Amino acid sequence: GDSVTQMEGPVTLSEEACLTINCTYTATGYPSLFWYVQYPGEGLQLLLKATKADDKGSNKGFEATYRKETTSFHLEKGSVQVSDSAVYFCALTSGGGADGLTFGKGTHLIIQP
Amino acid sequence: KAGVTQTPRYLIKTRGQQVTLSCSPISGHRSVSWYQQTPGQGLQFLFEYFSETQRNKGNFPGRFSGRQFSNSRSEMNVSTLELGDSALYLCASSLNSLAYEQYFGPGTRLTVT
């Protein structure tokens, strides 16, 4: 079945540091890929998405590129802020939405001032 | 536009009891999915409803059930609660059955004692 693997952390960085959270996947067919973010006490918010190979999703300074050859969708940001502290989930769906999202375990990101 | 709402936000039940959780999707969204989030298993897909029909179900026992009403609101029910059912239950809505973009509610925190 489908699966997503991501570093679990916690990942601790200083403000303005560069961020990379690795995500690799196994899926049948051609999945759509997502990054979701969860702030303390809240539900998940869609951060960015990519629906086909070589697509780049971007939002709020975060970027991720759909790499079919390496089955990866790494999340990057050039300069993180304290407000970026949250748990980040990589996810995919390959069933048109009907099979639901398959999530990674989540990466807890802590940004120190 | 109002987001996905879930009620109640917090719930404490005793082992053996049953519980019903409610989800109101974003206006106009017809697909509702449910997920269970626990520290050990992470986020797992429970089931998805579209136009009052369950389209798919994750790997959960029959004690977990749901339904969707004509106004797209959805409920999930867990019977004969077990301690392991303690979790955050998240509801997500999307525009239609082929939509990949899911919008999550804040979740219902269920504690089974």
Tab-separated table of N, CA, C and O in Angstrom, chain A residues 95 97-100, chain B residues 45-49 53-58:
chain	number	residue	atom	x	y	z
A	95	GLY	N	-5.959	7.948	-4.820
A	95	GLY	CA	-7.248	7.350	-5.121
A	95	GLY	C	-8.316	8.356	-5.483
A	95	GLY	O	-9.493	8.120	-5.255
A	97	GLY	N	-9.006	10.919	-4.013
A	97	GLY	CA	-9.601	11.462	-2.798
A	97	GLY	C	-10.414	10.437	-2.041
A	97	GLY	O	-10.592	10.541	-0.833
A	98	ALA	N	-10.911	9.412	-2.715
A	98	ALA	CA	-11.784	8.452	-2.056
A	98	ALA	C	-11.038	7.575	-1.064
A	98	ALA	O	-11.630	7.081	-0.109
A	99	ASP	N	-9.762	7.359	-1.306
A	99	ASP	CA	-8.977	6.530	-0.390
A	99	ASP	C	-8.418	7.326	0.766
A	99	ASP	O	-7.676	6.804	1.578
A	100	GLY	N	-8.720	8.587	0.826
A	100	GLY	CA	-8.215	9.398	1.904
A	100	GLY	C	-6.756	9.732	1.714
A	100	GLY	O	-6.094	9.304	0.771
B	45	PHE	N	-6.697	7.203	8.184
B	45	PHE	CA	-7.970	7.421	7.495
B	45	PHE	C	-9.020	6.453	8.016
B	45	PHE	O	-8.812	5.238	8.053
B	46	LEU	N	-10.169	7.004	8.411
B	46	LEU	CA	-11.284	6.174	8.890
B	46	LEU	C	-12.260	5.853	7.762
B	46	LEU	O	-12.494	4.701	7.440
B	47	PHE	N	-12.895	6.870	7.199
B	47	PHE	CA	-13.817	6.687	6.072
B	47	PHE	C	-14.125	8.026	5.414
B	47	PHE	O	-13.819	9.087	5.963
B	48	GLU	N	-14.748	7.917	4.237
B	48	GLU	CA	-15.108	9.094	3.460
B	48	GLU	C	-16.539	8.957	2.963
B	48	GLU	O	-16.952	7.863	2.547
B	49	TYR	N	-17.277	10.055	3.044
B	49	TYR	CA	-18.650	10.074	2.575
B	49	TYR	C	-18.810	11.122	1.486
B	49	TYR	O	-18.209	12.201	1.541
B	53	THR	N	-23.253	8.666	0.864
B	53	THR	CA	-22.786	7.289	0.655
B	53	THR	C	-21.342	7.156	1.129
B	53	THR	O	-20.499	8.002	0.820
B	54	GLN	N	-21.081	6.081	1.848
B	54	GLN	CA	-19.699	5.819	2.238
B	54	GLN	C	-18.966	5.243	1.035
B	54	GLN	O	-19.331	4.196	0.512
B	55	ARG	N	-17.907	5.920	0.622
B	55	ARG	CA	-17.191	5.506	-0.582
B	55	ARG	C	-16.022	4.589	-0.260
B	55	ARG	O	-15.664	3.743	-1.064
B	56	ASN	N	-15.405	4.812	0.890
B	56	ASN	CA	-14.268	3.971	1.232
B	56	ASN	C	-14.073	3.978	2.736
B	56	ASN	O	-14.538	4.896	3.425
B	57	LYS	N	-13.421	2.963	3.237
B	57	LYS	CA	-13.209	2.855	4.661
B	57	LYS	C	-11.788	2.374	4.910
B	57	LYS	O	-11.285	1.496	4.198
B	58	GLY	N	-11.162	2.938	5.922
B	58	GLY	CA	-9.822	2.515	6.303
B	58	GLY	C	-9.867	1.235	7.111
B	58	GLY	O	-10.913	0.612	7.282
